[in-house]
Coordinates of N, CA, C and O in Angstrom, one line a residue:
I1 N 15.9 0.9 -5.0 CA 15.2 0.5 -3.8 C 15.4 1.6 -2.7 O 16.5 2.0 -2.5
I2 N 14.3 2.0 -2.1 CA 14.4 2.9 -1.0 C 14.0 2.2 0.2 O 13.2 1.3 0.2
E3 N 14.5 2.7 1.4 CA 14.2 2.0 2.6 C 13.6 3.0 3.6 O 14.0 4.2 3.6
L4 N 12.8 2.5 4.5 CA 12.3 3.3 5.6 C 13.4 3.6 6.6 O 14.1 2.6 7.0
D5 N 13.5 4.8 7.0 CA 14.5 5.2 8.0 C 13.8 5.3 9.4 O 13.0 6.2 9.6
E6 N 14.1 4.4 10.3 CA 13.5 4.4 11.6 C 14.1 5.4 12.6 O 13.6 5.6 13.7
N7 N 15.3 5.9 12.2 CA 16.0 6.8 13.1 C 15.2 8.1 13.3 O 14.6 8.6 12.4
S8 N 15.3 8.6 14.5 CA 14.6 9.8 14.9 C 15.5 11.0 15.0 O 16.6 10.8 15.5
N9 N 15.1 12.2 14.5 CA 15.9 13.4 14.8 C 15.0 14.6 14.8 O 13.8 14.5 14.5
L10 N 15.5 15.7 15.1 CA 14.7 16.9 15.3 C 14.0 17.3 14.0 O 12.8 17.8 14.0
I11 N 14.6 17.1 12.9 CA 14.0 17.5 11.6 C 12.8 16.7 11.3 O 11.8 17.1 10.7
K12 N 12.7 15.5 11.8 CA 11.6 14.6 11.5 C 10.4 14.8 12.4 O 9.3 14.3 12.1
I13 N 10.5 15.6 13.5 CA 9.4 15.8 14.4 C 8.2 16.4 13.7 O 7.1 15.9 13.8
P14 N 8.4 17.4 12.8 CA 7.2 18.0 12.1 C 6.6 16.9 11.1 O 5.4 16.9 10.9
L15 N 7.5 16.1 10.5 CA 7.0 15.1 9.6 C 6.2 14.0 10.3 O 5.2 13.5 9.8
V16 N 6.6 13.7 11.5 CA 5.9 12.7 12.3 C 4.5 13.2 12.6 O 3.5 12.5 12.5
F17 N 4.4 14.5 12.9 CA 3.1 15.2 13.1 C 2.2 15.1 11.9 O 1.0 14.7 12.0
I18 N 2.8 15.4 10.7 CA 2.0 15.3 9.5 C 1.5 13.8 9.2 O 0.4 13.6 8.9
D19 N 2.4 12.9 9.5 CA 2.1 11.5 9.3 C 0.9 11.1 10.2 O -0.1 10.5 9.8
K20 N 0.9 11.6 11.5 CA -0.2 11.3 12.4 C -1.5 11.9 12.0 O -2.5 11.3 12.1
I21 N -1.5 13.1 11.4 CA -2.7 13.7 10.9 C -3.3 12.9 9.8 O -4.5 12.6 9.8
F22 N -2.4 12.5 8.8 CA -2.9 11.7 7.7 C -3.5 10.4 8.2 O -4.5 10.0 7.7
N23 N -2.8 9.7 9.1 CA -3.2 8.4 9.6 C -4.4 8.5 10.4 O -5.4 7.7 10.2
K24 N -4.5 9.4 11.4 CA -5.6 9.5 12.3 C -6.9 10.1 11.7 O -7.9 9.5 11.8
F25 N -6.7 11.3 11.1 CA -7.9 12.0 10.7 C -8.4 11.6 9.3 O -9.6 11.6 9.0
L26 N -7.5 11.4 8.4 CA -7.8 11.1 7.0 C -7.8 9.6 6.7 O -8.2 9.2 5.6
N27 N -7.3 8.8 7.6 CA -7.2 7.4 7.5 C -6.4 7.0 6.2 O -6.8 6.1 5.4
L28 N -5.4 7.8 5.9 CA -4.5 7.6 4.8 C -3.1 7.2 5.3 O -2.6 8.0 6.1
P29 N -2.6 6.1 4.9 CA -1.3 5.7 5.5 C -0.1 6.5 4.9 O 0.1 6.6 3.7
M30 N 0.6 7.2 5.8 CA 1.7 8.0 5.3 C 2.9 7.9 6.3 O 2.7 7.9 7.5
N31 N 4.1 7.7 5.8 CA 5.3 7.6 6.6 C 6.3 8.5 6.0 O 7.5 8.2 5.8
L32 N 6.0 9.8 5.8 CA 6.9 10.8 5.2 C 8.1 10.9 6.1 O 9.2 11.0 5.6
S33 N 7.9 10.8 7.4 CA 9.0 10.9 8.3 C 10.1 9.8 8.2 O 11.2 10.0 8.5
K34 N 9.6 8.7 7.7 CA 10.5 7.5 7.5 C 11.1 7.5 6.1 O 12.1 6.7 5.8
I35 N 10.5 8.2 5.1 CA 11.0 8.1 3.8 C 12.0 9.3 3.5 O 12.9 9.1 2.7
L36 N 11.7 10.4 4.1 CA 12.5 11.6 3.7 C 13.9 11.5 4.3 O 14.2 11.6 5.5
S37 N 14.9 11.2 3.4 CA 16.3 11.1 3.7 C 17.0 11.5 2.5 O 16.5 11.4 1.4
F38 N 18.3 12.0 2.6 CA 19.1 12.4 1.5 C 19.3 11.2 0.6 O 19.3 11.3 -0.7
K39 N 19.5 10.0 1.2 CA 19.8 8.8 0.4 C 18.6 8.5 -0.5 O 18.7 8.2 -1.7
N40 N 17.4 8.5 0.1 CA 16.2 8.2 -0.7 C 15.9 9.3 -1.7 O 15.4 9.0 -2.8
L41 N 16.1 10.6 -1.4 CA 15.9 11.6 -2.4 C 16.8 11.4 -3.6 O 16.4 11.6 -4.7
K42 N 18.0 11.0 -3.3 CA 19.0 10.8 -4.4 C 18.5 9.6 -5.3 O 18.5 9.7 -6.5
V43 N 18.0 8.5 -4.7 CA 17.5 7.4 -5.4 C 16.3 7.8 -6.2 O 16.2 7.4 -7.4
L44 N 15.4 8.5 -5.6 CA 14.2 8.9 -6.3 C 14.5 9.8 -7.5 O 13.9 9.6 -8.6
Y45 N 15.3 10.8 -7.3 CA 15.6 11.7 -8.3 C 16.4 11.0 -9.5 O 16.2 11.4 -10.6
G46 N 17.2 10.0 -9.1 CA 18.0 9.4 -10.1 C 17.3 8.3 -10.9 O 17.9 7.6 -11.8
S47 N 16.0 8.1 -10.6 CA 15.3 7.0 -11.2 C 14.5 7.5 -12.4 O 13.9 8.6 -12.4
D48 N 14.4 6.6 -13.5 CA 13.6 6.9 -14.6 C 12.2 6.2 -14.5 O 11.2 6.6 -15.1
Y49 N 12.2 5.1 -13.7 CA 11.0 4.3 -13.5 C 10.9 4.1 -12.0 O 11.9 3.6 -11.3
L50 N 9.7 4.3 -11.4 CA 9.5 4.0 -10.0 C 8.3 3.0 -9.9 O 7.3 3.2 -10.5
F51 N 8.5 2.0 -9.1 CA 7.5 1.1 -8.8 C 7.2 1.2 -7.3 O 8.0 0.8 -6.5
L52 N 6.0 1.7 -7.0 CA 5.7 1.9 -5.6 C 4.8 0.8 -5.2 O 3.7 0.5 -5.7
V53 N 5.2 0.0 -4.2 CA 4.7 -1.3 -3.9 C 3.3 -1.3 -3.1 O 2.6 -2.3 -3.0
N54 N 3.0 -0.1 -2.6 CA 1.7 0.0 -1.9 C 1.4 1.5 -1.7 O 2.2 2.4 -2.0
E55 N 0.1 1.8 -1.3 CA -0.3 3.1 -1.1 C 0.4 3.9 0.0 O 0.6 5.1 -0.1
T56 N 0.9 3.2 1.0 CA 1.7 3.9 2.0 C 3.0 4.5 1.4 O 3.3 5.6 1.7
I57 N 3.7 3.7 0.6 CA 4.9 4.3 0.0 C 4.5 5.4 -1.0 O 5.1 6.4 -1.1
G58 N 3.4 5.2 -1.8 CA 2.9 6.2 -2.7 C 2.6 7.5 -2.0 O 3.1 8.6 -2.5
L59 N 1.9 7.5 -1.0 CA 1.5 8.7 -0.2 C 2.7 9.3 0.4 O 2.9 10.5 0.5
S60 N 3.7 8.5 0.9 CA 4.9 8.9 1.6 C 5.8 9.7 0.6 O 6.5 10.6 1.0
V61 N 5.9 9.2 -0.6 CA 6.8 9.9 -1.6 C 6.1 10.9 -2.4 O 6.8 11.6 -3.2
L62 N 4.8 11.1 -2.2 CA 4.1 12.1 -3.1 C 4.6 13.5 -3.1 O 4.8 14.0 -4.1
P63 N 4.9 14.1 -1.9 CA 5.5 15.4 -2.0 C 6.8 15.5 -2.7 O 7.0 16.5 -3.5
I64 N 7.6 14.5 -2.6 CA 8.9 14.5 -3.3 C 8.6 14.3 -4.8 O 9.2 14.9 -5.7
L65 N 7.7 13.4 -5.1 CA 7.4 13.0 -6.4 C 6.8 14.2 -7.2 O 7.2 14.4 -8.4
I66 N 6.0 15.0 -6.6 CA 5.5 16.2 -7.2 C 6.6 17.1 -7.7 O 6.6 17.6 -8.9
I67 N 7.6 17.3 -6.9 CA 8.8 18.2 -7.3 C 9.6 17.5 -8.4 O 9.9 18.1 -9.4
I68 N 9.9 16.2 -8.2 CA 10.7 15.5 -9.2 C 10.0 15.5 -10.6 O 10.6 15.8 -11.6
K69 N 8.7 15.3 -10.6 CA 7.9 15.3 -11.9 C 7.9 16.7 -12.6 O 7.7 16.8 -13.8
M70 N 8.1 17.7 -11.8 CA 8.2 19.1 -12.4 C 9.5 19.3 -13.1 O 9.6 20.1 -14.0
I71 N 10.5 18.6 -12.6 CA 11.9 18.8 -13.1 C 12.2 17.8 -14.3 O 12.9 18.2 -15.2
K72 N 11.8 16.6 -14.1 CA 12.2 15.6 -15.1 C 11.0 14.6 -15.4 O 10.1 14.5 -14.6
K73 N 11.2 13.8 -16.5 CA 10.2 12.8 -16.8 C 10.6 11.5 -16.0 O 11.7 11.0 -16.1
V74 N 9.6 11.0 -15.3 CA 9.8 9.7 -14.6 C 8.5 9.0 -14.7 O 7.4 9.5 -14.5
N75 N 8.6 7.7 -15.0 CA 7.4 6.8 -15.1 C 7.2 6.2 -13.7 O 8.0 5.5 -13.2
V76 N 5.9 6.4 -13.2 CA 5.6 5.9 -11.9 C 4.4 5.0 -11.9 O 3.4 5.3 -12.4
S77 N 4.6 3.8 -11.3 CA 3.5 2.8 -11.2 C 3.3 2.5 -9.7 O 4.2 2.4 -8.9
L78 N 2.0 2.4 -9.3 CA 1.6 2.2 -8.0 C 0.7 1.0 -7.9 O -0.2 0.8 -8.7
F79 N 1.0 0.1 -6.9 CA 0.2 -1.0 -6.6 C -0.7 -0.7 -5.4 O -0.2 -0.2 -4.3
V80 N -2.0 -0.8 -5.6 CA -3.0 -0.5 -4.5 C -3.6 -1.7 -3.9 O -4.0 -2.6 -4.6
M81 N -3.5 -1.7 -2.6 CA -4.0 -2.9 -1.8 C -4.8 -2.4 -0.6 O -4.4 -2.6 0.5
G82 N -5.8 -1.7 -0.8 CA -6.7 -1.2 0.3 C -6.9 0.3 0.4 O -7.6 0.8 1.2
L83 N -6.3 1.0 -0.5 CA -6.5 2.5 -0.5 C -7.9 2.9 -0.6 O -8.4 3.8 0.1
Y84 N -8.7 2.3 -1.5 CA -10.1 2.7 -1.7 C -11.1 2.1 -0.8 O -12.2 2.5 -0.8
S85 N -10.7 1.1 -0.1 CA -11.6 0.4 0.8 C -11.4 0.7 2.3 O -12.0 0.1 3.1
K86 N -10.7 1.8 2.6 CA -10.5 2.2 4.0 C -11.7 2.8 4.5 O -12.3 3.7 3.9
E87 N -12.1 2.4 5.7 CA -13.3 3.0 6.4 C -12.8 4.3 7.0 O -11.8 4.4 7.7
K88 N -13.6 5.4 6.7 CA -13.2 6.7 7.1 C -13.7 6.9 8.6 O -14.9 6.7 8.8
K89 N -12.9 7.4 9.4 CA -13.2 7.6 10.8 C -14.1 8.9 10.9 O -15.0 9.0 11.7
Y90 N -13.7 9.9 10.1 CA -14.4 11.2 10.1 C -15.0 11.4 8.8 O -14.4 11.9 7.8
K91 N -16.3 11.1 8.7 CA -17.0 11.2 7.4 C -17.0 12.6 6.8 O -17.0 12.8 5.6
S92 N -16.9 13.6 7.7 CA -16.9 15.0 7.2 C -15.6 15.3 6.4 O -15.5 16.3 5.7
L93 N -14.5 14.5 6.6 CA -13.3 14.7 5.9 C -13.1 13.8 4.6 O -12.1 13.8 4.0
T94 N -14.2 13.2 4.2 CA -14.2 12.3 3.0 C -13.8 13.1 1.8 O -13.0 12.6 1.0
G95 N -14.2 14.4 1.6 CA -13.8 15.2 0.5 C -12.3 15.4 0.4 O -11.7 15.3 -0.6
I96 N -11.7 15.7 1.6 CA -10.2 15.9 1.6 C -9.5 14.5 1.4 O -8.5 14.5 0.6
H97 N -10.0 13.5 2.0 CA -9.5 12.1 1.8 C -9.4 11.8 0.3 O -8.4 11.4 -0.3
N98 N -10.6 12.0 -0.4 CA -10.7 11.7 -1.8 C -9.8 12.6 -2.7 O -9.2 12.2 -3.7
A99 N -9.7 13.9 -2.3 CA -8.9 14.8 -3.0 C -7.4 14.4 -3.0 O -6.7 14.5 -4.0
I100 N -7.0 13.9 -1.8 CA -5.6 13.5 -1.7 C -5.3 12.2 -2.6 O -4.3 12.1 -3.2
I101 N -6.3 11.3 -2.6 CA -6.2 10.1 -3.4 C -6.1 10.6 -4.9 O -5.3 10.1 -5.7
K102 N -7.0 11.5 -5.3 CA -7.0 12.0 -6.7 C -5.6 12.7 -7.0 O -5.1 12.5 -8.1
L103 N -5.0 13.4 -6.1 CA -3.7 14.0 -6.3 C -2.7 12.9 -6.5 O -1.8 13.0 -7.4
L104 N -2.7 11.9 -5.7 CA -1.8 10.8 -5.8 C -1.9 10.1 -7.1 O -0.9 10.0 -7.8
V105 N -3.1 9.8 -7.6 CA -3.3 9.2 -8.9 C -2.9 10.1 -10.0 O -2.4 9.6 -11.0
F106 N -3.1 11.4 -9.9 CA -2.7 12.3 -10.9 C -1.2 12.2 -11.3 O -0.9 12.3 -12.4
F107 N -0.4 12.0 -10.3 CA 1.0 11.9 -10.5 C 1.5 10.5 -10.8 O 2.7 10.3 -10.9
M108 N 0.6 9.6 -11.0 CA 1.0 8.2 -11.3 C 0.8 8.0 -12.8 O -0.1 8.6 -13.4
D109 N 1.6 7.1 -13.4 CA 1.3 6.8 -14.8 C 0.5 5.5 -14.9 O -0.3 5.4 -15.8
N110 N 0.6 4.6 -13.9 CA -0.2 3.4 -13.8 C -0.6 3.2 -12.4 O 0.3 3.3 -11.5
V111 N -1.8 2.7 -12.2 CA -2.2 2.3 -10.8 C -2.8 0.9 -11.0 O -3.9 0.7 -11.6
F112 N -2.1 0.0 -10.4 CA -2.5 -1.4 -10.5 C -3.4 -1.7 -9.2 O -2.9 -1.6 -8.1
I113 N -4.6 -2.1 -9.4 CA -5.5 -2.3 -8.3 C -5.8 -3.8 -8.3 O -6.2 -4.5 -9.3
L114 N -5.6 -4.4 -7.1 CA -5.6 -5.9 -7.0 C -7.0 -6.5 -6.6 O -7.2 -7.6 -6.8
G115 N -7.9 -5.6 -6.1 CA -9.2 -6.1 -5.8 C -10.3 -5.6 -6.6 O -10.3 -4.4 -7.0
K116 N -11.3 -6.4 -7.0 CA -12.3 -6.0 -7.9 C -13.2 -4.9 -7.3 O -13.5 -3.9 -8.0
G117 N -13.6 -5.1 -6.1 CA -14.4 -4.1 -5.4 C -13.7 -2.8 -5.3 O -14.3 -1.7 -5.5
E118 N -12.4 -2.8 -5.0 CA -11.7 -1.6 -4.9 C -11.5 -0.9 -6.3 O -11.6 0.3 -6.4
Y119 N -11.4 -1.7 -7.3 CA -11.3 -1.2 -8.7 C -12.6 -0.4 -9.0 O -12.6 0.7 -9.6
E120 N -13.8 -1.0 -8.6 CA -15.1 -0.4 -8.9 C -15.2 1.0 -8.2 O -15.6 2.0 -8.7
I121 N -14.7 1.0 -6.9 CA -14.8 2.2 -6.1 C -13.8 3.3 -6.8 O -14.2 4.4 -6.9
S122 N -12.7 2.8 -7.2 CA -11.7 3.8 -7.8 C -12.3 4.4 -9.1 O -12.1 5.6 -9.3
K123 N -13.0 3.7 -9.9 CA -13.6 4.2 -11.1 C -14.7 5.3 -10.8 O -14.9 6.2 -11.5
S124 N -15.3 5.2 -9.6 CA -16.3 6.2 -9.2 C -15.7 7.5 -8.7 O -16.3 8.5 -8.7
I125 N -14.4 7.4 -8.3 CA -13.7 8.6 -7.7 C -13.0 9.4 -8.8 O -13.0 10.6 -8.8
H126 N -12.5 8.7 -9.8 CA -11.6 9.3 -10.8 C -12.4 9.5 -12.1 O -13.0 8.6 -12.6
S127 N -12.3 10.7 -12.7 CA -13.0 11.0 -13.9 C -12.2 10.3 -15.1 O -12.8 9.8 -16.0
K128 N -10.9 10.3 -15.0 CA -10.1 9.6 -16.1 C -9.7 8.3 -15.5 O -8.9 8.2 -14.5
T129 N -10.1 7.2 -16.1 CA -9.8 5.9 -15.5 C -8.8 5.1 -16.3 O -8.5 3.9 -16.1
N130 N -8.2 5.8 -17.3 CA -7.2 5.0 -18.2 C -5.9 4.7 -17.4 O -5.2 3.8 -17.8
K131 N -5.6 5.3 -16.3 CA -4.5 4.9 -15.5 C -4.8 3.7 -14.6 O -3.9 3.1 -14.1
L132 N -6.0 3.5 -14.3 CA -6.4 2.4 -13.4 C -6.5 1.1 -14.1 O -7.1 0.9 -15.1
I133 N -5.7 0.1 -13.6 CA -5.6 -1.2 -14.2 C -5.9 -2.2 -13.2 O -5.3 -2.3 -12.1
F134 N -7.0 -3.0 -13.5 CA -7.4 -4.1 -12.6 C -6.4 -5.3 -12.8 O -6.4 -5.8 -13.9
A135 N -5.7 -5.6 -11.8 CA -4.7 -6.7 -11.9 C -5.0 -7.6 -10.7 O -4.4 -7.5 -9.7
P136 N -5.9 -8.6 -10.8 CA -6.3 -9.3 -9.6 C -5.2 -10.1 -9.1 O -4.3 -10.6 -9.8
F137 N -5.1 -10.2 -7.7 CA -4.1 -10.9 -7.0 C -4.3 -12.4 -7.4 O -5.4 -13.0 -7.3
C138 N -3.2 -13.0 -7.8 CA -3.3 -14.4 -8.2 C -2.6 -15.3 -7.1 O -1.6 -14.9 -6.5
I139 N -3.1 -16.5 -7.0 CA -2.6 -17.5 -6.1 C -1.6 -18.3 -6.8 O -1.8 -18.8 -8.0
D140 N -0.4 -18.5 -6.3 CA 0.6 -19.3 -6.9 C 0.2 -20.8 -6.7 O 0.5 -21.4 -5.6
E141 N -0.4 -21.4 -7.7 CA -1.0 -22.7 -7.5 C 0.1 -23.8 -7.4 O -0.1 -24.8 -6.8
T142 N 1.3 -23.5 -8.0 CA 2.4 -24.5 -7.9 C 2.9 -24.6 -6.5 O 3.4 -25.6 -6.0
F143 N 2.9 -23.5 -5.7 CA 3.4 -23.5 -4.4 C 2.5 -24.3 -3.5 O 3.0 -25.0 -2.6
W144 N 1.2 -24.3 -3.7 CA 0.2 -25.0 -2.9 C -0.1 -26.4 -3.3 O -1.0 -27.1 -2.8
V145 N 0.7 -27.0 -4.2 CA 0.6 -28.4 -4.6 C 1.5 -29.3 -3.7 O 2.6 -28.9 -3.5
Q146 N 0.9 -30.4 -3.3 CA 1.7 -31.3 -2.4 C 2.8 -31.9 -3.2 O 2.6 -32.4 -4.3
D147 N 4.0 -31.9 -2.7 CA 5.1 -32.6 -3.3 C 6.0 -33.2 -2.2 O 5.7 -33.0 -1.0
N148 N 7.0 -34.0 -2.5 CA 7.8 -34.6 -1.5 C 8.7 -33.7 -0.7 O 9.2 -34.0 0.4
N149 N 9.0 -32.6 -1.3 CA 10.0 -31.7 -0.7 C 9.4 -30.7 0.3 O 10.0 -30.3 1.3
F150 N 8.2 -30.3 0.1 CA 7.5 -29.4 1.0 C 6.1 -29.6 1.1 O 5.4 -29.7 0.1
Y151 N 5.6 -29.8 2.3 CA 4.2 -29.9 2.5 C 3.9 -29.3 3.9 O 4.3 -29.8 4.9
P152 N 3.2 -28.2 3.9 CA 3.0 -27.4 5.2 C 2.4 -28.2 6.3 O 2.8 -27.9 7.5
S153 N 1.6 -29.2 6.1 CA 0.9 -29.9 7.2 C 1.9 -30.8 8.0 O 1.5 -31.3 9.0
K154 N 3.1 -31.1 7.4 CA 4.0 -32.0 8.1 C 4.4 -31.5 9.5 O 4.6 -32.3 10.4
N155 N 4.4 -30.2 9.6 CA 4.8 -29.6 10.9 C 3.6 -29.1 11.7 O 3.8 -28.5 12.7
N156 N 2.4 -29.4 11.2 CA 1.2 -29.1 11.9 C 1.1 -27.6 12.3 O 0.6 -27.2 13.3
Q157 N 1.5 -26.7 11.4 CA 1.4 -25.3 11.6 C 0.9 -24.6 10.4 O 1.2 -24.9 9.3
I158 N 0.1 -23.5 10.6 CA -0.4 -22.7 9.6 C -0.1 -21.3 10.0 O -0.3 -20.9 11.1
I159 N 0.3 -20.5 9.0 CA 0.5 -19.1 9.3 C -0.4 -18.3 8.3 O -0.6 -18.6 7.1
F160 N -1.1 -17.3 8.8 CA -1.9 -16.4 8.0 C -1.1 -15.2 7.7 O -0.7 -14.5 8.6
V161 N -0.9 -14.9 6.5 CA -0.1 -13.8 6.1 C -0.9 -12.8 5.2 O -1.8 -13.2 4.4
G162 N -0.7 -11.5 5.4 CA -1.4 -10.6 4.6 C -1.5 -9.2 5.3 O -1.3 -9.1 6.5
N163 N -1.8 -8.2 4.5 CA -2.0 -6.9 5.1 C -3.3 -6.2 4.6 O -3.4 -5.0 4.5
D164 N -4.3 -7.1 4.3 CA -5.5 -6.5 3.8 C -6.3 -6.0 5.0 O -6.6 -6.7 6.0
G165 N -6.6 -4.7 4.9 CA -7.3 -4.0 6.0 C -8.7 -4.6 6.2 O -9.3 -4.4 7.3
N166 N -9.2 -5.4 5.3 CA -10.6 -5.9 5.4 C -10.5 -7.4 5.8 O -11.6 -8.1 5.7
R167 N -9.4 -7.9 6.2 CA -9.3 -9.3 6.6 C -10.3 -9.6 7.7 O -10.6 -8.8 8.6
D168 N -10.8 -10.8 7.7 CA -11.9 -11.2 8.6 C -11.3 -12.0 9.8 O -11.1 -13.2 9.7
Y169 N -11.0 -11.4 10.9 CA -10.4 -12.0 12.1 C -11.3 -13.1 12.7 O -10.8 -14.1 13.2
E170 N -12.6 -12.8 12.6 CA -13.5 -13.8 13.2 C -13.5 -15.1 12.4 O -13.5 -16.2 13.0
M171 N -13.3 -15.0 11.1 CA -13.2 -16.2 10.2 C -11.9 -16.9 10.6 O -12.0 -18.2 10.7
I172 N -10.8 -16.2 10.7 CA -9.6 -16.9 11.1 C -9.7 -17.6 12.4 O -9.3 -18.7 12.6
A173 N -10.3 -16.9 13.4 CA -10.5 -17.6 14.7 C -11.4 -18.8 14.6 O -11.1 -19.9 15.2
S174 N -12.5 -18.8 13.8 CA -13.3 -20.0 13.6 C -12.6 -21.1 12.9 O -12.8 -22.3 13.3
I175 N -11.7 -20.8 11.9 CA -10.9 -21.8 11.3 C -10.0 -22.5 12.3 O -9.8 -23.7 12.3
A176 N -9.4 -21.6 13.1 CA -8.4 -22.1 14.1 C -9.1 -23.1 15.1 O -8.6 -24.1 15.5
K177 N -10.3 -22.7 15.5 CA -11.1 -23.6 16.4 C -11.4 -25.0 15.8 O -11.4 -26.0 16.5
E178 N -11.7 -25.0 14.5 CA -12.0 -26.2 13.8 C -10.8 -27.1 13.6 O -10.9 -28.3 13.5
L179 N -9.6 -26.5 13.5 CA -8.4 -27.2 13.2 C -7.6 -27.4 14.5 O -6.5 -26.9 14.7
R180 N -8.2 -28.2 15.4 CA -7.6 -28.3 16.8 C -6.2 -28.9 16.8 O -5.4 -28.7 17.7
N181 N -5.9 -29.8 15.8 CA -4.6 -30.5 15.8 C -3.5 -29.7 15.1 O -2.4 -30.2 14.9
I182 N -3.8 -28.5 14.7 CA -2.9 -27.7 13.9 C -2.6 -26.4 14.6 O -3.6 -25.7 15.1
N183 N -1.4 -26.0 14.8 CA -1.1 -24.7 15.5 C -1.3 -23.6 14.5 O -0.9 -23.6 13.3

């Protein structure tokens, strides 16, 4: 397990700048400044299998991963939740945006894509699609079944959880207006 390091120091200033360029101009989530630490480098280098839980972590460890994969064999899997469906702010940079995604996928052994639309977009970007695995997000039906121990409506509160960049805020607001007795 690697952790994001929120501490700031002089060495991280150029990395923060790189992160901002990726985030602002290429609309690619990167936190290289929060990933790069000796502790995380040691963990990454000492691993035979890496599971990257989202594209932000994938892009953030990519420079380190390129070096590690040159030195040793490591199996890397990435879970994608919005990488291919990001709206580009600067259409003229789409080629660079897609080239970085291609580089990321090149260094992965498996890319698990949770959304069908995103999976279709990914197949149009990559010439080799054998690494791309459509693994639809599943709802835990046993969690949402009423039982005597837990039932969300007893406290009249609902929480919307998620990090999908395409979530529909207007829909959430309209649901909230209809459910006046529930916080």
